[in-house]
Every structure is written in structure tokens, then in C-alpha cells.
Amino acid sequence: MAKYLIQNCDLADLDTLTARRCDILIEGSVIRRIAPAQPVPPDAETVDARGMLALPGFVDCHTHLYQTFLKGPLDDYPITAWLLELIRHEQRMDDEARYYSSLLGCLSSLRFGTTTVNEMGTDETIDTTLQAMADCGIRATFGTSPTDIAENELTPVRPMEEILKTSEEVCAKIAGMPGGRVRAAMAPAGLPACTGELMKTLKAFADERGLIFHTHLAEGRDQTAGVAARFGLGGEAEALASLGVLDSHTVLAHCIWLRDSELALIRDSGAVPVHCPNTNMKICDGIPRIHRMLQLGIPVAMGCDGEASSSTRDMIREGRAGSYLQKVTTMDPTAMAAGTTFKMMTVNGARALGLADVGELREGFKADLILVDTAHELSLANPDYRIGNLLYAGDGHAVDTVFCDGQLLVRGGHLTRFDEERVIARCGEIIHKMDRGF
């Protein structure tokens, strides 16, 4: 069993935005002890963390990792045209491209301090994305995004029997993966491309197996209006509620075009919205009322979405964008304050995914944590405001060390399991080959 003693780190308190000096002992996958000046166990490796801020690993609660290679070609498209271009580009990817695209997304996430991702994949990416997750050591949930309504001429439509068979296969494959870091989820694309019957059936499937139900909600204005008209209701969240799929095991990406009554429905159900501000800005989805959700007591999480739309896997950049958007749209500088935003990036996301021992640095919890080098980063140098400055002035490049499930995956800002230059070179070759096809 591996042991690490992290010495002299500054443990962040996200309630007070202060830090206290301590050592953190990791045994196997668990944080065993948090206390100052601990003796070094004879079989432990030490990590010098003086001048470094210790935080929980970030939880990216809505991802499309397989889209990582599509960052760039889909720039400056509105959502409807963007979706068509996305499908066209995805059709050009072979298994090697899917694997390396997912791997690059996972490795970028880890490098920037994200230790848990919630992936909405496709039938074509099941094996490649699961392999990438296993190879890199990240914690994850994974589900495919089936559709049974042709939202456009390229939308892949599959019959219910095939969708359920694939769902069973995903659960079986993930159950056979060692370590328990990857868990299955049901992740239908959303009501613009799914019938009510499909959503109800997959929610029942998820409930029977204790899985998260993960879907898009009210992302595009026109699409949301179309769902409301189809169901004869006032909004898309009302439609989900009428289907009985809103509860504390439901994760809702975007949540933009919602009425006050729908926010109340989400609050009362316990479902968790996921704020993806860079995507929402870039493809002009709109701006969700996150500040209002938080005022209502809804525990909102954060997500980087897919790089085909957000262009980033950096949760610090995502959190800053989300915070600034809420401040300016409400004209309230306290909206999505730093401590609140960091909780959205950590504990809120972990609880949304049903992870009771992830998202906080506590004895007995999983050793998913990051060390941020604030001593050698000028923008973070003020010791009294390091936590706020990390959000408002920093980015993921300040992350020095990453542990996930007790495994040391990033040290000194570099991946420990991969030759970064070789990965980047191979990814570049595959992307170049893909681009020649257009």
C-alpha cells in the first residue's frame, strides 16, 4: 500500500478563505490524518508542499471528453449549426482518434487539478473513453447519450431495445474495471432529441441500479420552446418533472431557459444544475440564473462541457467565467463569491455524483487533492488572499501536484504516468490526419 506524507501545506478553508499549516498523511486511497508536524512513517514518500495551497480535487460535473480533438474547427458557430458540424466531425473519427481525444481530455483535466469527471459519451466512444479513463487514473462516471428523435438530419436515432442493450453493456464493462474509480450513469442527450418514454425508461433503469441520471436541460432557447410546445407545458423542466425524472440523483447540464416556477421545481426535487459558462457564452446559449438558484438553496455544480464548445478543461477558468457572469448580470458583486464558486467546483459536484467521500479534504475521505504553487506565482503571491486570487487571477497552470484515489498523477506540473511530449506529438499527428479529411 502506497503512503505519502505531504509536509507543510496550507490547507484551504473554503468557508473563511483562510488556510492553516498542516501535514496530510495518505495511506492507500484514503486521507488518513491531517495534523501539523507529523512524524514520517518509515515506508512513506514525502512531498514538500511548503508554500503550496491544498484544495480538494476539482469535480467537472459535465464533460464530453471525446470532443477534445474538435477544439477549433467548430469555433464561432451558433448552437444549431454547431451541432450539425459536431456530428459531421465526429463521423470522421476512428477508434484511435476517439481514444487519444478522450485521453488528452483526461490528462488536461488532471493537469489543471480536476480529479473527477462526469462524461456524457456516445455509443462509439464507450471502449475508447473507458480505456483512456483507466489508463490515466482519473475518477469518473460515464454514460452514453442516446437519442430517439431526429433533432436534425444527422442526429443518430436508435430504437429503445438497442439503447437498453447498450446501457446494460456499459454497466457490465464498468463493473469489470478494477479499482472502482469509474462508475456507470444514464446520460440521455435531453428532451429536444429524446421522447418522454425514453427518458422515463432510462430513469427507471438508473434507479434500479443506483446510478446517476445525467442530461441536458434548457440549453438552447428555440429547442426549449419546442419541448414546451410538444408537451403542452410551460417549460422543459416542467416536462422533466411531469415524466418523474427529477430527483436528488439527477444532474442537469446548462439549465438556462427556466422560469421561476421551474427553479422551484428543481429545488424541491433535489436535482443539481451544472453551470457551463464558457460553452454558454461561446455558442450563445444564454446565461442561466445561477445566483437565483443559489439563493433558493439549490446546490449548483460546475462543468467544462466539451472542448468543441468551451475550448477549455481548466476548472479555474470555468469558475471565474461563471462568477463574473453572475456578478455582471445581477449587478451584485457578491454573486457567486469565491468560496461559493470553489464549493461548486468541488463538494457540490461530488455530492451530485453520489460521491460521499470526495470533494472535501477530511480524514477518512478519498485522497483526491491538489497542491497549488502560490509561492512562485506572482499573481498569487499575497498570502492573505491566495484562495480568492487563485479564482480571480490564476488558472490551472498554478496546480503543481495532483493526487487521485491516493495515486500521485501530477508532480511539479508534469504528468507522472505519461511522456507528455510523446502524447502531444501523437495527438498532433491524428488531428492533422483528421483535418485533411475536411
Short mmCIF file of C-alpha atoms in Angstrom, two decimals:
data_model
loop_
_atom_site.label_atom_id
_atom_site.label_comp_id
_atom_site.label_asym_id
_atom_site.label_seq_id
_atom_site.Cartn_x
_atom_site.Cartn_y
_atom_site.Cartn_z
CA MET A 1 0.00 0.00 0.00
CA ALA A 2 1.47 3.35 -1.07
CA LYS A 3 1.93 6.02 1.59
CA TYR A 4 2.63 9.70 1.16
CA LEU A 5 3.22 12.39 3.73
CA ILE A 6 2.52 15.85 2.33
CA GLN A 7 4.50 18.19 4.54
CA ASN A 8 3.90 21.85 5.39
CA CYS A 9 0.99 22.51 3.06
CA ASP A 10 -1.57 25.25 3.69
CA LEU A 11 -4.99 23.61 3.94
CA ALA A 12 -7.66 25.83 2.37
CA ASP A 13 -10.85 26.62 4.27
CA LEU A 14 -13.47 27.49 1.65
CA ASP A 15 -15.84 28.99 4.22
CA THR A 16 -13.40 31.60 5.56
CA LEU A 17 -10.98 31.74 2.60
CA THR A 18 -8.12 31.20 5.05
CA ALA A 19 -5.55 28.42 5.33
CA ARG A 20 -3.76 26.59 8.13
CA ARG A 21 -0.37 24.87 8.02
CA CYS A 22 -0.51 21.09 8.32
CA ASP A 23 0.76 17.75 7.06
CA ILE A 24 -1.50 15.29 5.22
CA LEU A 25 -0.86 11.55 5.52
CA ILE A 26 -2.20 9.45 2.64
CA GLU A 27 -2.44 5.68 3.05
CA GLY A 28 -3.61 3.78 0.02
CA SER A 29 -6.57 5.68 -1.45
CA VAL A 30 -7.52 7.49 1.77
CA ILE A 31 -6.53 10.61 3.71
CA ARG A 32 -5.55 9.03 6.99
CA ARG A 33 -4.52 12.03 9.08
CA ILE A 34 -4.47 15.83 8.83
CA ALA A 35 -2.34 17.43 11.55
CA PRO A 36 0.72 19.68 11.88
CA ALA A 37 4.28 18.34 12.15
CA GLN A 38 3.55 14.66 11.74
CA PRO A 39 6.38 12.12 12.04
CA VAL A 40 7.34 10.49 8.75
CA PRO A 41 6.25 6.83 8.62
CA PRO A 42 9.20 4.62 7.66
CA ASP A 43 7.53 3.43 4.46
CA ALA A 44 6.12 6.80 3.32
CA GLU A 45 7.28 9.02 0.47
CA THR A 46 7.40 12.68 1.46
CA VAL A 47 6.10 15.56 -0.64
CA ASP A 48 7.47 19.00 0.21
CA ALA A 49 4.48 21.33 -0.05
CA ARG A 50 5.83 24.43 1.66
CA GLY A 51 4.24 27.49 0.06
CA MET A 52 1.53 25.38 -1.55
CA LEU A 53 -2.21 25.60 -1.04
CA ALA A 54 -4.02 22.27 -0.55
CA LEU A 55 -7.51 22.01 -2.06
CA PRO A 56 -9.88 19.18 -2.93
CA GLY A 57 -9.50 17.99 -6.50
CA PHE A 58 -11.99 19.70 -8.79
CA VAL A 59 -15.13 17.85 -9.90
CA ASP A 60 -16.05 18.57 -13.53
CA CYS A 61 -19.71 17.62 -13.45
CA HIS A 62 -20.48 17.75 -17.19
CA THR A 63 -17.97 16.65 -19.84
CA HIS A 64 -17.69 15.40 -23.40
CA LEU A 65 -14.04 14.32 -23.30
CA TYR A 66 -14.18 12.62 -26.68
CA GLN A 67 -14.68 16.08 -28.28
CA THR A 68 -11.23 17.30 -27.23
CA PHE A 69 -9.79 16.99 -30.74
CA LEU A 70 -12.65 19.13 -32.08
CA LYS A 71 -11.48 22.28 -30.33
CA GLY A 72 -11.00 24.82 -33.11
CA PRO A 73 -12.93 23.51 -36.12
CA LEU A 74 -16.28 24.40 -34.52
CA ASP A 75 -15.37 27.93 -33.46
CA ASP A 76 -17.89 30.75 -33.99
CA TYR A 77 -20.93 28.63 -34.83
CA PRO A 78 -24.33 29.22 -33.17
CA ILE A 79 -25.77 26.23 -31.35
CA THR A 80 -27.92 24.76 -34.17
CA ALA A 81 -25.20 24.94 -36.83
CA TRP A 82 -22.62 23.94 -34.22
CA LEU A 83 -24.46 20.69 -33.51
CA LEU A 84 -24.53 19.76 -37.19
CA GLU A 85 -20.82 20.47 -37.59
CA LEU A 86 -20.09 18.49 -34.43
CA ILE A 87 -21.80 15.38 -35.80
CA ARG A 88 -20.02 15.73 -39.16
CA HIS A 89 -16.63 15.94 -37.47
CA GLU A 90 -17.38 13.10 -35.06
CA GLN A 91 -18.16 10.85 -38.02
CA ARG A 92 -14.56 11.28 -39.24
CA MET A 93 -13.05 9.95 -36.01
CA ASP A 94 -11.77 6.36 -35.85
CA ASP A 95 -11.08 4.45 -32.65
CA GLU A 96 -7.53 5.74 -32.34
CA ALA A 97 -8.75 9.31 -32.65
CA ARG A 98 -11.51 8.68 -30.10
CA TYR A 99 -9.05 7.15 -27.64
CA TYR A 100 -6.47 9.88 -27.88
CA SER A 101 -9.10 12.61 -27.87
CA SER A 102 -10.54 11.23 -24.63
CA LEU A 103 -7.07 10.64 -23.20
CA LEU A 104 -5.99 14.19 -23.96
CA GLY A 105 -9.15 15.47 -22.28
CA CYS A 106 -8.48 13.36 -19.19
CA LEU A 107 -4.83 14.36 -18.98
CA SER A 108 -5.61 18.05 -19.46
CA SER A 109 -8.21 17.79 -16.71
CA LEU A 110 -5.71 16.21 -14.32
CA ARG A 111 -3.00 18.71 -15.21
CA PHE A 112 -5.36 21.55 -14.28
CA GLY A 113 -6.44 19.96 -11.00
CA THR A 114 -9.61 18.07 -11.92
CA THR A 115 -9.74 14.62 -10.32
CA THR A 116 -13.35 13.65 -11.17
CA VAL A 117 -15.24 13.96 -14.47
CA ASN A 118 -18.84 13.19 -15.39
CA GLU A 119 -18.72 12.07 -19.00
CA MET A 120 -21.57 12.08 -21.48
CA GLY A 121 -20.19 9.95 -24.30
CA THR A 122 -21.59 8.16 -27.33
CA ASP A 123 -22.03 4.52 -28.33
CA GLU A 124 -18.92 4.84 -30.49
CA THR A 125 -16.75 6.10 -27.61
CA ILE A 126 -17.58 3.52 -24.94
CA ASP A 127 -14.47 1.36 -25.19
CA THR A 128 -12.05 4.12 -26.12
CA THR A 129 -13.11 6.55 -23.39
CA LEU A 130 -13.26 3.87 -20.69
CA GLN A 131 -9.76 2.76 -21.68
CA ALA A 132 -8.48 6.33 -21.51
CA MET A 133 -10.01 6.75 -18.04
CA ALA A 134 -8.42 3.52 -16.85
CA ASP A 135 -5.02 4.44 -18.28
CA CYS A 136 -4.82 7.93 -16.78
CA GLY A 137 -6.15 7.20 -13.26
CA ILE A 138 -8.91 9.81 -13.12
CA ARG A 139 -12.16 9.28 -11.18
CA ALA A 140 -15.20 9.29 -13.46
CA THR A 141 -18.79 8.50 -14.17
CA PHE A 142 -19.65 7.51 -17.73
CA GLY A 143 -22.84 7.19 -19.72
CA THR A 144 -23.75 7.36 -23.39
CA SER A 145 -26.18 9.97 -24.75
CA PRO A 146 -28.84 8.09 -26.74
CA THR A 147 -31.44 9.88 -28.83
CA ASP A 148 -34.70 8.66 -30.38
CA ILE A 149 -35.89 11.91 -32.01
CA ALA A 150 -34.16 13.31 -35.10
CA GLU A 151 -33.30 16.80 -33.85
CA ASN A 152 -31.64 17.42 -37.24
CA GLU A 153 -30.84 15.42 -40.37
CA LEU A 154 -27.69 13.94 -38.80
CA THR A 155 -28.97 13.02 -35.34
CA PRO A 156 -28.38 9.28 -34.73
CA VAL A 157 -31.72 7.71 -33.79
CA ARG A 158 -31.83 4.28 -32.14
CA PRO A 159 -34.71 2.04 -31.03
CA MET A 160 -35.41 1.52 -27.32
CA GLU A 161 -34.31 -2.13 -27.36
CA GLU A 162 -30.89 -1.23 -28.74
CA ILE A 163 -30.47 1.63 -26.26
CA LEU A 164 -31.26 -0.62 -23.30
CA LYS A 165 -28.91 -3.32 -24.57
CA THR A 166 -26.10 -0.78 -24.88
CA SER A 167 -26.85 0.52 -21.39
CA GLU A 168 -26.53 -2.99 -19.98
CA GLU A 169 -23.24 -3.45 -21.81
CA VAL A 170 -21.85 -0.18 -20.40
CA CYS A 171 -22.77 -1.23 -16.87
CA ALA A 172 -21.15 -4.64 -17.35
CA LYS A 173 -17.93 -3.20 -18.78
CA ILE A 174 -17.59 -0.66 -15.99
CA ALA A 175 -18.32 -3.29 -13.33
CA GLY A 176 -15.38 -5.25 -14.71
CA MET A 177 -12.93 -2.35 -14.41
CA PRO A 178 -10.53 -2.59 -11.45
CA GLY A 179 -10.33 -0.06 -8.64
CA GLY A 180 -13.90 1.23 -8.58
CA ARG A 181 -12.88 4.71 -9.78
CA VAL A 182 -15.19 4.62 -12.81
CA ARG A 183 -18.94 4.27 -12.34
CA ALA A 184 -21.80 3.98 -14.80
CA ALA A 185 -24.51 6.59 -15.35
CA MET A 186 -27.52 7.02 -17.59
CA ALA A 187 -26.98 10.11 -19.74
CA PRO A 188 -29.66 10.66 -22.43
CA ALA A 189 -28.99 13.73 -24.54
CA GLY A 190 -32.13 15.62 -23.44
CA LEU A 191 -35.75 16.21 -24.41
CA PRO A 192 -35.08 18.05 -27.68
CA ALA A 193 -33.75 14.71 -29.01
CA CYS A 194 -35.45 12.20 -26.68
CA THR A 195 -39.01 11.07 -26.26
CA GLY A 196 -40.61 11.17 -22.85
CA GLU A 197 -40.79 7.38 -22.94
CA LEU A 198 -37.04 7.08 -23.40
CA MET A 199 -36.34 9.46 -20.54
CA LYS A 200 -38.72 7.58 -18.19
CA THR A 201 -37.31 4.20 -19.19
CA LEU A 202 -33.69 5.22 -18.67
CA LYS A 203 -34.51 6.90 -15.35
CA ALA A 204 -36.11 3.67 -14.16
CA PHE A 205 -33.04 1.78 -15.39
CA ALA A 206 -30.81 4.16 -13.41
CA ASP A 207 -32.92 3.95 -10.25
CA GLU A 208 -32.95 0.15 -10.29
CA ARG A 209 -29.13 0.12 -10.35
CA GLY A 210 -28.43 3.12 -8.13
CA LEU A 211 -26.98 5.19 -10.99
CA ILE A 212 -26.85 8.93 -11.67
CA PHE A 213 -29.23 10.24 -14.35
CA HIS A 214 -27.37 12.93 -16.32
CA THR A 215 -28.95 15.01 -19.10
CA HIS A 216 -29.01 18.41 -20.78
CA LEU A 217 -31.76 20.81 -19.75
CA ALA A 218 -33.00 24.03 -21.34
CA GLU A 219 -29.74 24.82 -23.16
CA GLY A 220 -30.99 26.39 -26.40
CA ARG A 221 -33.83 28.92 -26.39
CA ASP A 222 -35.57 27.62 -29.51
CA GLN A 223 -35.08 23.98 -28.53
CA THR A 224 -36.50 24.67 -25.08
CA ALA A 225 -39.57 26.36 -26.58
CA GLY A 226 -40.04 23.37 -28.87
CA VAL A 227 -40.04 20.95 -25.94
CA ALA A 228 -42.54 23.09 -24.04
CA ALA A 229 -44.86 23.13 -27.05
CA ARG A 230 -44.50 19.39 -27.59
CA PHE A 231 -45.54 18.61 -24.01
CA GLY A 232 -48.10 21.42 -23.75
CA LEU A 233 -46.34 22.78 -20.68
CA GLY A 234 -44.63 25.99 -19.69
CA GLY A 235 -41.04 24.80 -19.93
CA GLU A 236 -38.55 21.96 -20.31
CA ALA A 237 -38.04 21.45 -16.57
CA GLU A 238 -41.81 21.12 -16.19
CA ALA A 239 -41.68 18.42 -18.86
CA LEU A 240 -38.96 16.53 -16.97
CA ALA A 241 -40.95 16.86 -13.76
CA SER A 242 -44.07 15.51 -15.48
CA LEU A 243 -42.03 12.46 -16.51
CA GLY A 244 -40.90 11.83 -12.94
CA VAL A 245 -37.16 12.04 -13.65
CA LEU A 246 -36.27 14.95 -11.36
CA ASP A 247 -34.82 13.88 -8.01
CA SER A 248 -31.60 14.09 -6.00
CA HIS A 249 -29.91 11.58 -8.35
CA THR A 250 -30.49 13.79 -11.41
CA VAL A 251 -27.75 16.02 -12.86
CA LEU A 252 -28.89 18.77 -15.24
CA ALA A 253 -26.38 20.45 -17.56
CA HIS A 254 -26.85 24.15 -18.50
CA CYS A 255 -30.36 24.99 -17.14
CA ILE A 256 -30.58 28.33 -18.94
CA TRP A 257 -34.12 28.94 -20.19
CA LEU A 258 -36.07 28.27 -17.00
CA ARG A 259 -38.93 30.16 -15.36
CA ASP A 260 -39.15 30.91 -11.63
CA SER A 261 -41.63 28.09 -11.12
CA GLU A 262 -39.19 25.67 -12.76
CA LEU A 263 -36.37 26.75 -10.47
CA ALA A 264 -38.67 25.92 -7.58
CA LEU A 265 -39.37 22.50 -9.13
CA ILE A 266 -35.63 21.80 -9.33
CA ARG A 267 -35.09 22.97 -5.75
CA ASP A 268 -37.89 20.81 -4.39
CA SER A 269 -36.75 17.75 -6.36
CA GLY A 270 -33.12 17.91 -5.17
CA ALA A 271 -31.78 17.75 -8.74
CA VAL A 272 -28.45 19.50 -9.34
CA PRO A 273 -27.87 22.01 -12.17
CA VAL A 274 -24.40 22.22 -13.71
CA HIS A 275 -23.11 25.64 -14.78
CA CYS A 276 -21.02 25.55 -18.00
CA PRO A 277 -20.41 29.27 -18.64
CA ASN A 278 -17.69 29.13 -21.32
CA THR A 279 -19.84 27.00 -23.60
CA ASN A 280 -22.91 29.11 -22.85
CA MET A 281 -21.02 32.25 -23.85
CA LYS A 282 -19.13 30.89 -26.84
CA ILE A 283 -22.03 29.34 -28.73
CA CYS A 284 -24.50 31.93 -27.44
CA ASP A 285 -26.76 29.60 -25.47
CA GLY A 286 -27.59 32.31 -22.94
CA ILE A 287 -26.88 32.93 -19.26
CA PRO A 288 -28.53 30.81 -16.56
CA ARG A 289 -29.74 32.42 -13.33
CA ILE A 290 -27.20 30.71 -11.11
CA HIS A 291 -27.29 33.42 -8.44
CA ARG A 292 -31.03 32.93 -8.08
CA MET A 293 -30.59 29.16 -7.88
CA LEU A 294 -28.07 29.58 -5.09
CA GLN A 295 -30.39 31.96 -3.25
CA LEU A 296 -33.05 29.26 -3.43
CA GLY A 297 -30.67 26.77 -1.84
CA ILE A 298 -30.02 24.76 -4.99
CA PRO A 299 -26.50 23.20 -4.77
CA VAL A 300 -25.22 24.11 -8.26
CA ALA A 301 -22.13 22.32 -9.64
CA MET A 302 -19.65 23.36 -12.36
CA GLY A 303 -18.64 21.76 -15.65
CA CYS A 304 -16.29 22.47 -18.55
CA ASP A 305 -18.59 20.69 -21.06
CA GLY A 306 -16.76 19.60 -24.24
CA GLU A 307 -13.81 21.47 -25.68
CA ALA A 308 -15.62 21.60 -29.02
CA SER A 309 -17.76 24.29 -27.38
CA SER A 310 -15.94 25.56 -24.27
CA SER A 311 -12.33 25.30 -25.55
CA THR A 312 -11.07 24.53 -22.03
CA ARG A 313 -10.60 21.80 -19.44
CA ASP A 314 -9.47 24.35 -16.84
CA MET A 315 -11.99 24.47 -14.00
CA ILE A 316 -10.43 27.61 -12.53
CA ARG A 317 -11.08 29.48 -15.77
CA GLU A 318 -14.58 27.99 -15.85
CA GLY A 319 -15.29 29.07 -12.29
CA ARG A 320 -14.02 32.60 -12.92
CA ALA A 321 -16.15 32.97 -16.05
CA GLY A 322 -19.21 31.75 -14.21
CA SER A 323 -18.65 34.04 -11.26
CA TYR A 324 -18.08 37.12 -13.39
CA LEU A 325 -21.18 36.43 -15.50
CA GLN A 326 -23.38 36.22 -12.44
CA LYS A 327 -21.91 39.41 -10.96
CA VAL A 328 -22.49 41.49 -14.06
CA THR A 329 -25.94 40.14 -14.93
CA THR A 330 -27.22 40.68 -11.39
CA MET A 331 -25.14 43.82 -10.75
CA ASP A 332 -24.31 42.19 -7.42
CA PRO A 333 -20.56 41.78 -6.73
CA THR A 334 -21.31 39.16 -4.07
CA ALA A 335 -22.93 36.81 -6.60
CA MET A 336 -21.02 33.52 -6.87
CA ALA A 337 -18.37 34.68 -4.41
CA ALA A 338 -15.03 32.87 -4.38
CA GLY A 339 -15.84 30.44 -1.59
CA THR A 340 -19.20 29.59 -3.14
CA THR A 341 -17.61 29.05 -6.54
CA PHE A 342 -14.93 26.72 -5.19
CA LYS A 343 -17.63 24.67 -3.46
CA MET A 344 -19.48 24.45 -6.77
CA MET A 345 -16.21 23.16 -8.27
CA THR A 346 -15.65 20.55 -5.55
CA VAL A 347 -18.11 19.34 -2.93
CA ASN A 348 -21.31 20.26 -4.80
CA GLY A 349 -20.20 18.28 -7.83
CA ALA A 350 -19.11 15.31 -5.74
CA ARG A 351 -22.43 15.12 -3.93
CA ALA A 352 -24.32 15.48 -7.23
CA LEU A 353 -22.49 12.37 -8.45
CA GLY A 354 -23.26 10.45 -5.28
CA LEU A 355 -19.67 10.58 -4.02
CA ALA A 356 -19.98 10.95 -0.24
CA ASP A 357 -16.22 10.78 0.45
CA VAL A 358 -14.92 13.07 -2.31
CA GLY A 359 -14.89 16.86 -2.69
CA GLU A 360 -13.53 17.79 0.74
CA LEU A 361 -10.17 17.30 2.48
CA ARG A 362 -11.13 15.35 5.58
CA GLU A 363 -9.71 12.35 7.41
CA GLY A 364 -11.25 9.17 6.06
CA PHE A 365 -12.13 10.75 2.72
CA LYS A 366 -10.61 9.71 -0.60
CA ALA A 367 -7.21 11.20 -1.30
CA ASP A 368 -8.34 13.33 -4.25
CA LEU A 369 -6.45 16.56 -3.70
CA ILE A 370 -4.33 19.17 -5.38
CA LEU A 371 -1.42 21.38 -4.33
CA VAL A 372 -1.29 24.83 -5.86
CA ASP A 373 2.07 26.61 -6.01
CA THR A 374 1.35 30.09 -4.71
CA ALA A 375 4.91 30.85 -3.64
CA HIS A 376 6.30 31.09 -7.18
CA GLU A 377 3.31 32.61 -8.96
CA LEU A 378 3.32 36.40 -8.85
CA SER A 379 -0.45 36.76 -9.29
CA LEU A 380 -1.00 34.56 -6.22
CA ALA A 381 1.77 35.90 -4.03
CA ASN A 382 -0.34 37.76 -1.43
CA PRO A 383 -0.63 35.14 1.37
CA ASP A 384 -3.78 36.72 2.82
CA TYR A 385 -5.82 36.43 -0.39
CA ARG A 386 -4.44 33.35 -2.11
CA ILE A 387 -7.72 31.48 -2.39
CA GLY A 388 -9.66 34.35 -3.95
CA ASN A 389 -6.70 35.27 -6.14
CA LEU A 390 -6.48 31.70 -7.42
CA LEU A 391 -10.02 32.03 -8.77
CA TYR A 392 -9.91 35.61 -9.99
CA ALA A 393 -6.27 35.92 -11.08
CA GLY A 394 -4.96 32.37 -11.52
CA ASP A 395 -5.53 29.37 -13.75
CA GLY A 396 -4.84 25.66 -13.83
CA HIS A 397 -1.18 26.13 -14.63
CA ALA A 398 -0.64 27.04 -10.97
CA VAL A 399 -1.51 23.45 -9.99
CA ASP A 400 1.73 21.70 -9.04
CA THR A 401 0.62 18.32 -7.66
CA VAL A 402 -2.44 16.12 -8.14
CA PHE A 403 -3.45 13.01 -6.21
CA CYS A 404 -6.46 10.95 -7.27
CA ASP A 405 -7.51 7.93 -5.24
CA GLY A 406 -4.16 8.21 -3.45
CA GLN A 407 -2.18 7.94 -6.70
CA LEU A 408 0.33 10.68 -7.49
CA LEU A 409 -0.62 11.67 -11.05
CA VAL A 410 0.91 15.15 -11.41
CA ARG A 411 4.08 16.42 -9.74
CA GLY A 412 5.92 19.63 -10.44
CA GLY A 413 3.27 20.49 -13.02
CA HIS A 414 4.00 17.35 -15.07
CA LEU A 415 2.15 14.08 -15.55
CA THR A 416 3.79 11.15 -13.78
CA ARG A 417 2.37 8.30 -15.89
CA PHE A 418 2.86 9.69 -19.39
CA ASP A 419 5.55 11.17 -21.58
CA GLU A 420 3.80 14.44 -22.34
CA GLU A 421 5.83 15.20 -25.46
CA ARG A 422 5.02 11.82 -26.99
CA VAL A 423 1.31 12.16 -26.20
CA ILE A 424 1.17 15.66 -27.67
CA ALA A 425 3.08 14.57 -30.78
CA ARG A 426 0.79 11.59 -31.42
CA CYS A 427 -2.31 13.70 -30.85
CA GLY A 428 -0.99 16.28 -33.31
CA GLU A 429 -0.47 13.61 -35.97
CA ILE A 430 -4.00 12.26 -35.56
CA ILE A 431 -5.58 15.72 -35.59
CA HIS A 432 -3.63 16.64 -38.73
CA LYS A 433 -4.87 13.46 -40.43
CA MET A 434 -8.46 14.27 -39.40
CA ASP A 435 -8.21 17.84 -40.65
CA ARG A 436 -7.04 16.64 -44.07
CA GLY A 437 -10.38 14.88 -44.43
CA PHE A 438 -12.32 18.17 -44.47
#
